[in-house]
Short mmCIF file of C-alpha atoms and ligand atoms in Angstrom, two decimals:
data_model
loop_
_atom_site.label_atom_id
_atom_site.label_comp_id
_atom_site.label_asym_id
_atom_site.label_seq_id
_atom_site.Cartn_x
_atom_site.Cartn_y
_atom_site.Cartn_z
CA MET A 1 126.23 69.12 77.33
CA ALA A 2 128.10 69.01 81.22
CA ALA A 3 126.55 66.16 83.14
CA GLU A 4 124.28 68.69 86.48
CA GLU A 5 123.30 70.53 83.67
CA HIS A 6 121.79 68.02 81.38
CA GLU A 7 120.27 67.29 84.97
CA GLY A 8 119.64 71.09 85.50
CA GLU A 9 117.23 70.52 82.33
CA GLN A 10 116.02 67.51 84.01
CA GLU A 11 114.47 68.86 86.82
CA ARG A 12 113.03 71.84 84.79
CA ASP A 13 111.73 69.69 82.99
CA SER A 14 109.77 67.56 85.48
CA ILE A 15 108.19 70.86 88.10
CA LYS A 16 106.54 71.86 84.80
CA GLU A 17 104.82 69.61 83.61
CA LYS A 18 104.00 68.78 87.43
CA ALA A 19 102.78 71.68 88.05
CA ARG A 20 100.90 72.04 84.02
CA LEU A 21 99.16 68.85 84.78
CA ARG A 22 97.75 70.34 87.69
CA LEU A 23 96.56 73.82 86.56
CA ARG A 24 94.62 71.42 83.95
CA GLU A 25 92.98 70.74 86.50
CA PHE A 26 91.79 74.25 86.89
CA ASP A 27 91.66 75.39 83.76
CA VAL A 28 88.08 77.23 83.55
CA ARG A 29 88.49 78.22 80.34
CA ASP A 30 85.56 80.10 78.94
CA ARG A 31 83.10 79.54 81.51
CA PHE A 32 83.42 82.93 83.16
CA SER A 33 82.88 84.47 80.84
CA HIS A 34 79.41 85.36 79.53
CA LEU A 35 79.32 87.23 83.09
CA PRO A 36 77.61 90.52 82.51
CA LEU A 37 80.21 92.44 84.23
CA ALA A 38 83.62 94.67 82.59
CA ARG A 39 86.86 92.77 81.72
CA ALA A 40 90.18 92.22 82.62
CA SER A 41 93.45 89.67 82.94
CA VAL A 42 95.70 89.21 84.93
CA LEU A 43 99.53 87.12 83.16
CA LEU A 44 100.62 84.50 86.01
CA PRO A 45 104.22 84.73 85.01
CA LEU A 46 105.35 81.13 86.20
CA MET A 47 109.25 79.86 85.48
CA VAL A 48 111.50 77.68 87.06
CA ARG A 49 115.12 79.95 88.67
CA ALA A 50 117.23 77.71 90.87
CA GLY A 51 114.94 74.33 91.19
CA LYS A 52 111.67 76.18 91.97
CA LEU A 53 108.47 77.75 90.56
CA HIS A 54 108.42 81.20 90.81
CA LEU A 55 106.03 84.18 90.00
CA LEU A 56 106.65 87.54 88.49
CA LEU A 57 105.38 90.17 89.90
CA THR A 58 105.02 94.25 89.12
CA VAL A 59 104.68 97.65 91.53
CA ARG A 60 102.56 100.44 89.52
CA SER A 61 104.20 103.24 88.80
CA MET A 62 102.68 106.68 91.06
CA GLN A 63 102.13 107.96 88.64
CA LEU A 64 98.74 105.15 87.06
CA ARG A 65 95.86 107.02 88.91
CA ARG A 66 94.25 103.27 89.47
CA SER A 67 96.57 101.45 92.59
CA PRO A 68 99.02 103.65 92.11
CA GLY A 69 102.49 102.22 93.85
CA GLU A 70 100.64 98.78 94.64
CA VAL A 71 102.00 95.59 93.84
CA CYS A 72 100.29 93.53 91.15
CA PHE A 73 101.23 90.58 87.55
CA PRO A 74 100.91 91.86 84.66
CA GLY A 75 97.35 92.44 82.51
CA GLY A 76 95.26 95.72 83.04
CA LYS A 77 91.15 95.58 80.77
CA SER A 78 90.05 94.19 78.63
CA ASP A 79 89.88 95.42 74.61
CA ALA A 80 87.96 95.56 71.65
CA THR A 81 90.19 93.96 69.36
CA ASP A 82 91.21 90.93 72.40
CA LYS A 83 89.97 87.78 71.43
CA ASP A 84 89.46 86.95 74.74
CA GLU A 85 90.75 86.83 78.39
CA ILE A 86 94.22 85.31 77.42
CA ASP A 87 94.67 87.97 74.50
CA THR A 88 93.85 90.96 76.97
CA ALA A 89 96.75 89.05 79.88
CA LEU A 90 99.17 88.98 76.83
CA ARG A 91 98.82 92.34 75.29
CA GLU A 92 99.27 93.65 78.42
CA ALA A 93 101.96 91.60 79.32
CA LYS A 94 103.70 92.67 76.24
CA GLU A 95 103.09 95.95 76.94
CA GLU A 96 104.07 96.57 80.04
CA VAL A 97 107.47 94.27 81.18
CA GLY A 98 108.22 93.60 77.04
CA LEU A 99 107.07 89.73 77.67
CA GLN A 100 107.08 88.93 74.04
CA PRO A 101 103.75 86.96 73.53
CA GLU A 102 105.70 84.48 71.84
CA LYS A 103 107.14 83.18 74.89
CA VAL A 104 104.66 82.52 76.73
CA GLU A 105 103.73 78.77 76.96
CA VAL A 106 100.00 79.27 78.21
CA ILE A 107 98.44 77.32 80.73
CA CYS A 108 94.77 77.68 81.66
CA ARG A 109 92.24 80.69 82.81
CA LEU A 110 91.70 79.74 86.66
CA VAL A 111 88.13 81.32 88.77
CA PRO A 112 88.04 85.11 88.45
CA GLY A 113 88.16 87.74 90.64
CA ILE A 114 86.70 90.70 90.90
CA ASP A 115 88.39 94.03 91.88
CA LYS A 116 87.09 96.93 93.55
CA MET A 117 85.40 99.04 90.87
CA ASN A 118 84.00 95.93 89.83
CA TYR A 119 85.96 94.61 87.53
CA LEU A 120 85.98 90.48 86.94
CA VAL A 121 89.93 89.97 85.89
CA THR A 122 90.48 86.40 84.96
CA PRO A 123 93.75 85.34 85.58
CA VAL A 124 95.87 84.14 82.72
CA VAL A 125 98.67 80.73 84.53
CA GLY A 126 101.62 80.73 81.99
CA PHE A 127 105.25 79.89 81.72
CA ILE A 128 107.82 81.89 80.95
CA GLU A 129 111.36 81.50 80.37
CA ASP A 130 113.46 81.33 83.22
CA THR A 131 116.19 83.87 81.81
CA PHE A 132 113.41 86.56 80.39
CA GLN A 133 115.15 90.08 81.53
CA PRO A 134 111.98 92.64 82.21
CA SER A 135 112.12 96.29 80.62
CA PRO A 136 108.64 97.37 82.29
CA ASN A 137 107.07 100.85 80.76
CA PRO A 138 108.15 102.78 82.77
CA ASP A 139 104.31 104.91 82.67
CA GLU A 140 102.88 101.66 84.02
CA VAL A 141 105.80 99.78 85.86
CA SER A 142 107.47 101.21 88.54
CA ASN A 143 109.65 97.97 89.49
CA VAL A 144 109.29 93.85 88.83
CA PHE A 145 110.74 91.01 91.07
CA VAL A 146 110.11 87.64 91.35
CA VAL A 147 109.14 85.39 94.19
CA PRO A 148 109.48 81.69 95.01
CA LEU A 149 105.73 80.08 95.01
CA GLU A 150 106.19 78.70 97.60
CA TYR A 151 105.92 81.43 99.55
CA PHE A 152 102.90 81.89 98.64
CA ILE A 153 101.33 78.80 101.38
CA LYS A 154 105.01 79.05 104.12
CA PRO A 155 105.91 82.25 104.20
CA LEU A 156 107.80 84.45 106.73
CA ASN A 157 105.73 87.88 107.45
CA TYR A 158 102.69 87.54 106.76
CA GLN A 159 99.19 88.70 107.56
CA THR A 160 95.26 88.50 107.43
CA VAL A 161 92.83 91.18 107.13
CA PRO A 162 89.44 90.79 107.57
CA TYR A 163 87.39 93.15 105.67
CA LYS A 164 83.78 94.02 104.14
CA THR A 165 83.28 95.05 100.19
CA SER A 166 80.89 97.36 99.18
CA SER A 167 78.68 94.99 97.89
CA GLY A 168 78.83 93.29 101.94
CA TYR A 169 81.06 90.96 101.33
CA HIS A 170 82.72 89.53 103.57
CA GLY A 171 86.12 88.00 103.99
CA ARG A 172 89.46 87.21 103.90
CA MET A 173 92.66 89.49 102.91
CA HIS A 174 95.85 87.83 102.82
CA SER A 175 98.44 90.30 102.74
CA PHE A 176 102.51 88.64 102.53
CA THR A 177 105.61 90.74 103.47
CA TYR A 178 108.75 89.83 100.99
CA ASP A 179 111.93 90.56 101.48
CA ASP A 180 113.74 89.97 98.02
CA PRO A 181 117.53 89.32 98.41
CA GLU A 182 117.76 90.12 94.30
CA HIS A 183 116.38 94.50 95.03
CA LYS A 184 117.79 94.55 98.59
CA MET A 185 113.46 95.51 99.04
CA SER A 186 110.74 94.51 100.28
CA PHE A 187 107.52 93.82 98.43
CA ARG A 188 104.07 93.79 100.08
CA ILE A 189 101.26 91.96 98.36
CA TRP A 190 98.62 92.44 99.34
CA GLY A 191 94.50 92.12 98.26
CA LEU A 192 93.87 91.13 94.91
CA THR A 193 97.40 90.10 93.43
CA ALA A 194 97.65 88.38 96.81
CA HIS A 195 94.35 86.31 96.49
CA PHE A 196 95.21 84.61 92.99
CA ALA A 197 98.84 83.96 94.49
CA VAL A 198 97.28 81.84 97.11
CA PHE A 199 95.09 80.10 94.94
CA LEU A 200 97.78 79.51 91.68
CA ALA A 201 100.54 77.67 95.22
CA LEU A 202 97.46 75.63 96.78
CA VAL A 203 96.13 74.90 93.18
CA ILE A 204 100.15 73.21 92.26
CA PHE A 205 101.53 72.34 96.11
CA ARG A 206 98.15 71.28 97.13
CA ARG A 207 99.77 71.49 100.77
CA ARG A 208 97.85 73.08 103.24
CA PRO A 209 98.98 76.47 104.21
CA THR A 210 100.10 78.41 107.58
CA PHE A 211 97.74 80.51 107.65
CA GLU A 212 93.35 80.82 107.14
CA ILE A 213 91.98 80.44 104.12
CA ASP A 214 88.59 80.48 103.04
CA TYR A 215 88.36 77.08 100.90
CA ASP A 216 87.93 73.26 101.64
CA LEU A 217 91.55 71.85 100.51
CA ASP A 218 90.43 68.52 99.56
CA ASN A 219 86.97 69.99 97.67
CA LEU A 220 88.82 72.79 95.86
CA ILE A 221 87.64 73.81 92.72
CA SER A 222 83.90 73.46 94.21
CA SER A 223 84.67 75.64 96.84
CA SER A 224 86.86 78.57 95.00
CA GLU A 225 83.64 77.79 92.49
CA SER A 226 81.16 78.35 95.46
CA TYR A 227 83.88 81.40 96.86
CA PHE A 228 83.78 83.01 93.49
CA MET A 229 79.80 82.79 93.26
CA ASN A 230 79.39 83.95 96.37
CA LEU A 231 80.90 87.30 95.95
CA TYR A 232 79.74 87.98 92.67
CA ALA A 233 75.84 87.12 93.80
CA SER A 234 76.84 89.57 95.94
CA VAL A 235 77.92 91.97 93.11
CA TYR A 236 75.53 91.21 91.03
CA GLU A 237 72.44 91.56 94.10
CA ARG A 238 74.25 95.74 94.31
CA LYS A 239 74.27 96.51 90.63
CA LYS A 240 70.78 95.66 90.25
CA SER A 241 69.59 98.27 93.32
CA ASN A 242 71.81 100.53 91.74
CA ILE A 243 69.82 100.83 88.34
C1 MLC B 301 92.56 95.32 87.99
C2 MLC B 301 93.40 95.47 87.73
C3 MLC B 301 94.11 94.29 86.86
C4 MLC B 301 93.48 96.86 86.20
O1 MLC B 301 94.53 96.87 85.45
P1 MLC B 301 95.17 98.23 84.94
O2 MLC B 301 93.94 99.41 86.15
O3 MLC B 301 96.38 97.48 84.62
O4 MLC B 301 94.26 98.42 83.86
P2 MLC B 301 95.12 99.13 82.87
O5 MLC B 301 96.64 98.39 82.79
O6 MLC B 301 94.35 98.35 81.84
O7 MLC B 301 95.44 100.55 83.48
C5 MLC B 301 95.64 100.90 83.74
C6 MLC B 301 95.95 102.64 83.77
O8 MLC B 301 97.06 102.40 83.59
C7 MLC B 301 96.66 104.01 82.09
N1 MLC B 301 97.38 104.30 80.94
C8 MLC B 301 98.10 103.29 80.41
N2 MLC B 301 98.92 103.06 79.55
C9 MLC B 301 99.44 104.58 80.32
C10 MLC B 301 100.61 105.58 79.52
N3 MLC B 301 101.60 104.93 79.08
N4 MLC B 301 100.90 105.98 80.28
C11 MLC B 301 99.76 106.46 82.25
N5 MLC B 301 98.76 106.03 82.26
C12 MLC B 301 98.33 104.63 81.62
C13 MLC B 301 95.00 103.99 81.45
O9 MLC B 301 94.90 104.36 81.13
C14 MLC B 301 94.44 103.38 82.75
O10 MLC B 301 94.11 103.93 83.66
P3 MLC B 301 92.79 104.18 83.76
O11 MLC B 301 92.03 103.09 84.62
O12 MLC B 301 92.52 106.02 84.75
O13 MLC B 301 91.65 103.64 83.10
C15 MLC B 301 94.89 95.62 88.63
O14 MLC B 301 94.07 97.33 88.10
C16 MLC B 301 95.12 94.73 89.13
O15 MLC B 301 95.52 94.32 89.01
N6 MLC B 301 94.33 95.48 90.44
C17 MLC B 301 94.89 94.37 92.00
C18 MLC B 301 95.64 95.17 91.96
C19 MLC B 301 96.48 95.15 93.76
O16 MLC B 301 95.96 93.50 94.08
N7 MLC B 301 96.27 95.51 94.56
C20 MLC B 301 96.30 95.09 96.29
C21 MLC B 301 94.69 95.08 96.23
S1 MLC B 301 93.95 96.11 96.76
C22 MLC B 301 92.87 95.20 96.23
O17 MLC B 301 92.69 93.88 96.16
C23 MLC B 301 91.66 96.17 95.93
C24 MLC B 301 91.48 96.01 94.50
O18 MLC B 301 91.86 96.28 93.42
O19 MLC B 301 90.38 94.89 92.97
MG1 MG B 302 97.88 97.25 83.62
#
């Protein structure tokens, strides 16, 4: 093996090892699995390219009823046959982009989010091979692209949108526009997907982003969990009053 190649491999291994250690500290395992909401999972697929961590994202097909044309992670609703949130994420990633489950090194589950249909959405983080070639299922996915993870703390094109959910919860929504040199296209990453990407970047880099966030960086675990619990409480109160 050539010397530079060996160096490249070592560098990649050390980037991955650092990320693994940080991510494991934030693993929530099944701590939120008992909550009485419908469930979905997404896979946050990480890979190392040119010495940097990258995140793989998809563009939803225009035919889909829910969120057509929006950028999201591979993922979907839980199926009765899924053992847990990890199973759901891996099954959906296989269906949508042809990623073989055995080619994913699952690292952890992060604090969930809640989507506009009140699904509890669990992000599952895993490493995939840097050489992975997606085969998107055209019924569900119209495009696949990768973004350097750092973009989600140091973006070139960023907007923040204040919002209020139907349950009355006030928050901040991130919106990134990423000019992808590979596709020569711009992608807009916002909402729940951007929320997960930012959190992942904060966990791994522990650096202050160039925009404002709703977490205390010095207490990221507890502040991300209280952010979620506030959101959950507002959804739950509303669900109860609708019964
Ligand atoms: C929550 C989710 C993980 C749930 O996943 P999916 O919606 O992909 O669910 P899924 O994969 O199980 O199925 C998608 C739909 O496709 C249908 N479907 C499945 N196979 C199909 C096929 N072969 N042909 C046509 N349709 C098919 C399913 O029946 C389902 O329809 P049906 O649904 O009709 O049963 C995702 O929706 C998500 O990531 N949402 C956030 C996206 C986002 O960030 N958008 C930007 C901002 S908006 C935002 O942030 C607010 C928010 O979304 O909350
Ligand atoms: Mg899906």
